[in-house]
Short mmCIF file of N, CA, C and O in Angstrom, two decimals:
data_model
loop_
_atom_site.label_atom_id
_atom_site.label_comp_id
_atom_site.label_asym_id
_atom_site.label_seq_id
_atom_site.Cartn_x
_atom_site.Cartn_y
_atom_site.Cartn_z
N MET B 28 -103.48 -18.60 -164.92
CA MET B 28 -104.50 -19.16 -165.78
C MET B 28 -105.83 -18.43 -165.56
O MET B 28 -106.49 -18.07 -166.51
N ALA B 29 -106.21 -18.20 -164.31
CA ALA B 29 -107.47 -17.53 -164.03
C ALA B 29 -107.44 -16.09 -164.52
O ALA B 29 -108.45 -15.58 -164.99
N ALA B 30 -106.30 -15.43 -164.42
CA ALA B 30 -106.19 -14.05 -164.90
C ALA B 30 -106.37 -13.99 -166.40
O ALA B 30 -106.97 -13.04 -166.93
N SER B 31 -105.87 -14.98 -167.10
CA SER B 31 -106.02 -15.02 -168.55
C SER B 31 -107.49 -15.19 -168.94
O SER B 31 -107.98 -14.54 -169.86
N GLU B 32 -108.20 -16.06 -168.23
CA GLU B 32 -109.62 -16.27 -168.51
C GLU B 32 -110.41 -15.00 -168.20
O GLU B 32 -111.33 -14.65 -168.94
N THR B 33 -110.06 -14.33 -167.12
CA THR B 33 -110.75 -13.09 -166.75
C THR B 33 -110.52 -12.02 -167.80
O THR B 33 -111.46 -11.31 -168.18
N SER B 34 -109.30 -11.90 -168.29
CA SER B 34 -109.03 -10.88 -169.30
C SER B 34 -109.74 -11.22 -170.61
O SER B 34 -110.17 -10.32 -171.33
N ASP B 35 -109.85 -12.53 -170.94
CA ASP B 35 -110.59 -12.93 -172.14
C ASP B 35 -112.07 -12.55 -172.01
O ASP B 35 -112.67 -12.04 -172.96
N VAL B 36 -112.63 -12.80 -170.84
CA VAL B 36 -114.04 -12.46 -170.60
C VAL B 36 -114.22 -10.95 -170.65
O VAL B 36 -115.17 -10.44 -171.25
N ASP B 37 -113.32 -10.21 -170.03
CA ASP B 37 -113.41 -8.75 -170.06
C ASP B 37 -113.31 -8.21 -171.48
O ASP B 37 -114.05 -7.30 -171.85
N ALA B 38 -112.42 -8.79 -172.27
CA ALA B 38 -112.28 -8.36 -173.66
C ALA B 38 -113.54 -8.67 -174.45
O ALA B 38 -113.99 -7.86 -175.26
N ARG B 39 -114.12 -9.83 -174.21
CA ARG B 39 -115.34 -10.20 -174.92
C ARG B 39 -116.50 -9.28 -174.53
O ARG B 39 -117.27 -8.85 -175.38
N ILE B 40 -116.60 -8.97 -173.25
CA ILE B 40 -117.65 -8.05 -172.80
C ILE B 40 -117.46 -6.68 -173.44
O ILE B 40 -118.43 -6.06 -173.88
N ALA B 41 -116.23 -6.22 -173.50
CA ALA B 41 -115.95 -4.92 -174.11
C ALA B 41 -116.35 -4.92 -175.59
O ALA B 41 -116.95 -3.95 -176.08
N ARG B 42 -116.04 -6.01 -176.30
CA ARG B 42 -116.43 -6.10 -177.72
C ARG B 42 -117.95 -6.11 -177.86
O ARG B 42 -118.51 -5.45 -178.74
N LEU B 43 -118.63 -6.87 -177.01
CA LEU B 43 -120.09 -6.93 -177.07
C LEU B 43 -120.72 -5.58 -176.76
O LEU B 43 -121.69 -5.17 -177.41
N GLU B 44 -120.18 -4.88 -175.79
CA GLU B 44 -120.69 -3.55 -175.47
C GLU B 44 -120.52 -2.60 -176.65
O GLU B 44 -121.41 -1.81 -176.96
N GLN B 45 -119.38 -2.68 -177.32
CA GLN B 45 -119.14 -1.85 -178.49
C GLN B 45 -120.11 -2.20 -179.62
O GLN B 45 -120.65 -1.31 -180.28
N GLN B 46 -120.37 -3.48 -179.81
CA GLN B 46 -121.31 -3.90 -180.84
C GLN B 46 -122.71 -3.40 -180.54
O GLN B 46 -123.44 -2.97 -181.44
N VAL B 47 -123.11 -3.44 -179.28
CA VAL B 47 -124.43 -2.93 -178.90
C VAL B 47 -124.53 -1.44 -179.20
O VAL B 47 -125.53 -0.97 -179.74
N LYS B 48 -123.49 -0.69 -178.86
CA LYS B 48 -123.48 0.75 -179.15
C LYS B 48 -123.59 1.01 -180.65
O LYS B 48 -124.33 1.89 -181.09
N GLU B 49 -122.85 0.23 -181.45
CA GLU B 49 -122.90 0.39 -182.90
C GLU B 49 -124.27 0.03 -183.45
O GLU B 49 -124.80 0.74 -184.32
N LEU B 50 -124.86 -1.04 -182.96
CA LEU B 50 -126.20 -1.43 -183.41
C LEU B 50 -127.23 -0.37 -183.04
O LEU B 50 -128.13 -0.06 -183.83
N TYR B 51 -127.12 0.18 -181.85
CA TYR B 51 -128.04 1.23 -181.43
C TYR B 51 -127.93 2.44 -182.35
O TYR B 51 -128.95 2.99 -182.78
N ALA B 52 -126.71 2.82 -182.67
CA ALA B 52 -126.50 3.95 -183.57
C ALA B 52 -127.08 3.66 -184.96
O ALA B 52 -127.66 4.54 -185.59
N ARG B 53 -126.92 2.43 -185.42
CA ARG B 53 -127.47 2.06 -186.73
C ARG B 53 -129.00 2.10 -186.72
O ARG B 53 -129.62 2.53 -187.69
N ILE B 54 -129.61 1.66 -185.63
CA ILE B 54 -131.06 1.70 -185.53
C ILE B 54 -131.56 3.14 -185.56
O ILE B 54 -132.53 3.47 -186.26
N ILE B 55 -130.89 4.01 -184.82
CA ILE B 55 -131.26 5.43 -184.81
C ILE B 55 -131.16 6.00 -186.22
O ILE B 55 -132.06 6.70 -186.69
N ALA B 56 -130.06 5.69 -186.92
CA ALA B 56 -129.87 6.19 -188.28
C ALA B 56 -130.95 5.66 -189.22
O ALA B 56 -131.48 6.40 -190.05
N LEU B 57 -131.29 4.39 -189.09
CA LEU B 57 -132.33 3.82 -189.95
C LEU B 57 -133.69 4.44 -189.67
O LEU B 57 -134.46 4.70 -190.60
N GLU B 58 -134.00 4.67 -188.40
CA GLU B 58 -135.28 5.30 -188.07
C GLU B 58 -135.35 6.71 -188.65
O GLU B 58 -136.40 7.13 -189.13
N ARG B 59 -134.25 7.43 -188.61
CA ARG B 59 -134.25 8.78 -189.19
C ARG B 59 -134.38 8.70 -190.71
O ARG B 59 -135.07 9.52 -191.32
N LEU B 60 -133.74 7.74 -191.31
CA LEU B 60 -133.79 7.58 -192.76
C LEU B 60 -135.20 7.22 -193.22
O LEU B 60 -135.72 7.78 -194.18
N VAL B 61 -135.83 6.31 -192.51
CA VAL B 61 -137.15 5.85 -192.88
C VAL B 61 -138.22 6.81 -192.37
O VAL B 61 -139.32 6.88 -192.92
N GLY B 62 -137.92 7.51 -191.32
CA GLY B 62 -138.89 8.44 -190.76
C GLY B 62 -139.87 7.75 -189.84
O GLY B 62 -141.01 8.18 -189.70
N SER B 63 -139.46 6.67 -189.22
CA SER B 63 -140.36 5.93 -188.34
C SER B 63 -140.14 6.30 -186.88
O SER B 63 -140.22 5.45 -186.01
N GLY B 64 -139.86 7.56 -186.63
CA GLY B 64 -139.65 7.97 -185.26
C GLY B 64 -140.92 7.94 -184.43
O GLY B 64 -140.87 7.80 -183.23
N GLY B 65 -142.07 8.05 -185.09
CA GLY B 65 -143.34 8.04 -184.38
C GLY B 65 -143.90 6.64 -184.29
O GLY B 65 -143.21 5.65 -184.51
N LEU B 66 -145.17 6.58 -183.97
CA LEU B 66 -145.84 5.30 -183.88
C LEU B 66 -146.17 4.76 -185.26
O LEU B 66 -146.47 5.51 -186.19
N HIS B 67 -146.13 3.46 -185.39
CA HIS B 67 -146.58 2.80 -186.61
C HIS B 67 -148.08 2.99 -186.73
O HIS B 67 -148.79 3.18 -185.74
N ASP B 68 -148.61 2.95 -187.96
CA ASP B 68 -150.04 3.15 -188.18
C ASP B 68 -150.89 2.20 -187.34
O ASP B 68 -151.91 2.58 -186.78
N TYR B 69 -150.47 0.93 -187.27
CA TYR B 69 -151.22 -0.05 -186.49
C TYR B 69 -151.23 0.33 -185.01
O TYR B 69 -152.25 0.23 -184.33
N ASP B 70 -150.08 0.79 -184.51
CA ASP B 70 -150.00 1.20 -183.11
C ASP B 70 -150.88 2.40 -182.84
O ASP B 70 -151.55 2.48 -181.81
N GLN B 71 -150.91 3.35 -183.77
CA GLN B 71 -151.75 4.53 -183.59
C GLN B 71 -153.22 4.14 -183.54
O GLN B 71 -153.98 4.66 -182.73
N ALA B 72 -153.62 3.21 -184.41
CA ALA B 72 -155.01 2.76 -184.42
C ALA B 72 -155.37 2.06 -183.11
O ALA B 72 -156.46 2.26 -182.57
N THR B 73 -154.44 1.27 -182.60
CA THR B 73 -154.68 0.57 -181.33
C THR B 73 -154.84 1.56 -180.19
O THR B 73 -155.75 1.44 -179.36
N VAL B 74 -153.98 2.55 -180.14
CA VAL B 74 -154.06 3.57 -179.10
C VAL B 74 -155.36 4.34 -179.22
O VAL B 74 -156.03 4.61 -178.23
N ARG B 75 -155.75 4.68 -180.44
CA ARG B 75 -156.99 5.42 -180.66
C ARG B 75 -158.19 4.62 -180.15
O ARG B 75 -159.07 5.15 -179.48
N ARG B 76 -158.22 3.31 -180.46
CA ARG B 76 -159.34 2.47 -179.99
C ARG B 76 -159.35 2.38 -178.47
O ARG B 76 -160.40 2.40 -177.85
N LYS B 77 -158.17 2.28 -177.87
CA LYS B 77 -158.08 2.19 -176.41
C LYS B 77 -158.61 3.47 -175.77
O LYS B 77 -159.34 3.43 -174.78
N VAL B 78 -158.23 4.60 -176.33
CA VAL B 78 -158.69 5.88 -175.79
C VAL B 78 -160.20 5.99 -175.91
O VAL B 78 -160.88 6.43 -174.98
N GLU B 79 -160.75 5.60 -177.07
CA GLU B 79 -162.20 5.66 -177.25
C GLU B 79 -162.90 4.74 -176.26
O GLU B 79 -163.92 5.09 -175.69
N TYR B 80 -162.35 3.55 -176.04
CA TYR B 80 -162.96 2.61 -175.10
C TYR B 80 -162.92 3.17 -173.69
O TYR B 80 -163.92 3.14 -172.96
N ASP B 81 -161.79 3.73 -173.29
CA ASP B 81 -161.67 4.29 -171.95
C ASP B 81 -162.60 5.48 -171.77
O ASP B 81 -163.18 5.68 -170.71
N TRP B 82 -162.76 6.27 -172.82
CA TRP B 82 -163.61 7.45 -172.73
C TRP B 82 -165.07 7.04 -172.56
O TRP B 82 -165.83 7.68 -171.85
N GLN B 83 -165.47 5.94 -173.21
CA GLN B 83 -166.85 5.50 -173.14
C GLN B 83 -167.19 4.84 -171.79
O GLN B 83 -168.34 4.75 -171.42
N SER B 84 -166.19 4.41 -171.08
CA SER B 84 -166.43 3.73 -169.81
C SER B 84 -166.90 4.67 -168.72
O SER B 84 -166.71 5.78 -168.65
#
């Protein structure tokens, strides 16, 4: 009985790991399609303000 439960858990973990890999690949493909490999405009503005603030200090 315990071996059956262990194999069920192992199978579920294997399926979840495969799903994570597939989702990761899909995200990479979407980022390439959209061209959002860099920072979002809002993020760039935030970084720019932070750099200016640090420089003025």
